[in-house]
């Protein structure tokens, strides 16, 4: 089965979806923090703080990777009609590629957002993590259910 070439979503659409996803990410991080604090206690210093940070990165990563590999969309991406696809085929993204993209996005965000600002100079307006992971955020032009 051949997949039609995907049309990239506009930068404005991708940033709108990212802002919406940020709100859900903050909520997921807050919810994930509660059981950690119940089990570990105060996590404002030392190794517990680093463990909490790793826990939140893992929970948020599971959220994104789970949605990207099961349909290619988080809730905000559905709202903004965007789908994560492979940039070479326009097909679905597997778990390995989704994890790779997530880790690259975290690094790009940690570098003062330069991974996202990369889209301003990229020839295809891709974020750096999409360029490196071989993915793209495409318009979801399928009819709504």
Coordinates of C-alpha atoms in Angstrom, one line a residue:
X1 CA 0.0 0.0 0.0
X2 CA 1.4 3.3 -1.0
X3 CA 1.1 6.4 1.2
X4 CA 0.4 9.8 -0.4
X5 CA 3.0 12.4 0.2
X6 CA 2.2 14.4 3.3
X7 CA 1.8 18.2 3.2
X8 CA 3.6 19.9 6.0
X9 CA 1.6 21.8 8.6
X10 CA 2.3 25.5 8.8
X11 CA 4.6 26.8 11.5
X12 CA 1.8 28.8 13.1
X13 CA -0.4 25.6 13.3
X14 CA 2.5 23.6 14.8
X15 CA 3.2 26.3 17.4
X16 CA -0.5 26.5 18.3
X17 CA -0.7 22.8 18.8
X18 CA 2.6 22.9 20.8
X19 CA 1.2 25.6 23.2
X20 CA -1.9 23.4 23.8
X21 CA 0.3 20.4 24.3
X22 CA 2.3 22.4 26.8
X23 CA -0.7 22.8 29.0
X24 CA -1.4 19.1 29.0
X25 CA 2.3 18.3 29.6
X26 CA 2.3 20.6 32.7
X27 CA -0.9 18.9 34.0
X28 CA 0.7 15.4 33.4
X29 CA 3.9 16.5 35.2
X30 CA 1.9 17.8 38.1
X31 CA -0.2 14.6 38.4
X32 CA 3.0 12.4 38.1
X33 CA 4.7 14.4 40.9
X34 CA 2.1 13.5 43.5
X35 CA 2.7 9.8 43.8
X36 CA 6.4 10.4 43.7
X37 CA 6.3 12.8 46.6
X38 CA 4.0 10.5 48.6
X39 CA 6.6 7.7 48.2
X40 CA 9.9 9.7 48.3
X41 CA 9.0 12.7 50.4
X42 CA 10.7 16.1 49.9
X43 CA 12.4 16.2 46.5
X44 CA 13.7 19.7 46.5
X45 CA 17.4 18.8 47.0
X46 CA 20.0 16.2 46.1
X47 CA 19.4 12.8 44.4
X48 CA 15.6 12.9 45.0
X49 CA 15.3 16.1 42.9
X50 CA 17.2 14.4 40.1
X51 CA 15.1 11.3 40.4
X52 CA 11.9 13.4 40.3
X53 CA 13.2 15.1 37.2
X54 CA 14.0 11.8 35.5
X55 CA 10.5 10.5 36.5
X56 CA 8.7 13.5 35.0
X57 CA 10.8 13.2 31.8
X58 CA 9.8 9.5 31.6
X59 CA 6.1 10.1 32.2
X60 CA 5.9 13.0 29.7
X61 CA 7.9 10.9 27.2
X62 CA 5.5 8.0 27.6
X63 CA 2.6 10.4 26.9
X64 CA 4.1 11.6 23.7
X65 CA 5.6 8.4 22.4
X66 CA 2.3 6.5 23.2
X67 CA 0.2 8.9 21.2
X68 CA 2.7 9.4 18.4
X69 CA 2.9 5.6 17.8
X70 CA -0.9 5.0 18.2
X71 CA -2.4 7.2 15.5
X72 CA 0.3 9.9 15.2
X73 CA -1.6 12.5 17.2
X74 CA -1.9 13.9 20.7
X75 CA -5.2 15.5 21.6
X76 CA -4.0 19.0 20.6
X77 CA -2.6 17.6 17.4
X78 CA -6.1 16.2 16.6
X79 CA -7.6 19.6 17.4
X80 CA -5.2 21.4 15.1
X81 CA -5.4 18.6 12.5
X82 CA -1.7 17.7 12.6
X83 CA -0.2 14.2 12.4
X84 CA 3.3 13.1 13.1
X85 CA 4.6 11.1 10.1
X86 CA 7.9 9.8 8.7
X87 CA 9.3 12.5 6.4
X88 CA 10.5 10.0 3.8
X89 CA 7.3 8.0 3.3
X90 CA 4.5 10.0 5.0
X91 CA 3.7 6.8 6.9
X92 CA 3.4 6.1 10.7
X93 CA 6.2 6.5 13.1
X94 CA 7.4 3.5 15.1
X95 CA 8.4 3.5 18.8
X96 CA 12.1 3.8 18.2
X97 CA 11.7 6.9 16.0
X98 CA 9.2 8.4 18.4
X99 CA 11.6 8.0 21.3
X100 CA 14.4 9.4 19.2
X101 CA 12.3 12.5 18.3
X102 CA 11.2 13.0 22.0
X103 CA 14.8 12.9 23.3
X104 CA 16.0 15.3 20.6
X105 CA 13.1 17.6 21.3
X106 CA 14.0 17.6 25.0
X107 CA 17.6 18.5 24.1
X108 CA 16.5 21.2 21.7
X109 CA 14.3 22.7 24.4
X110 CA 17.0 22.5 27.0
X111 CA 19.3 24.4 24.6
X112 CA 17.2 27.6 25.2
X113 CA 14.7 26.4 22.6
X114 CA 17.2 26.5 19.7
X115 CA 15.8 23.1 18.4
X116 CA 12.5 24.8 17.8
X117 CA 13.9 28.1 16.6
X118 CA 15.7 26.0 13.9
X119 CA 12.5 26.0 11.9
X120 CA 13.0 29.6 11.1
X121 CA 16.1 28.8 9.1
X122 CA 15.3 25.2 7.9
X123 CA 14.6 25.0 4.2
X124 CA 11.4 22.9 4.9
X125 CA 10.6 24.8 8.2
X126 CA 11.1 21.6 10.2
X127 CA 12.1 21.7 13.8
X128 CA 15.6 20.4 14.4
X129 CA 14.3 17.3 16.2
X130 CA 12.1 16.5 13.2
X131 CA 15.0 17.0 10.8
X132 CA 17.3 14.7 12.8
X133 CA 14.6 12.0 13.5
X134 CA 13.3 11.8 10.0
X135 CA 9.8 13.0 11.0
X136 CA 7.5 15.8 10.2
X137 CA 4.3 17.3 11.4
X138 CA 1.9 17.1 8.5
X139 CA -1.6 18.3 7.8
X140 CA -4.2 15.6 8.7
X141 CA -6.4 15.8 5.7
X142 CA -8.4 12.7 6.4
X143 CA -12.2 13.3 6.9
X144 CA -13.2 13.7 10.5
X145 CA -15.0 10.8 12.1

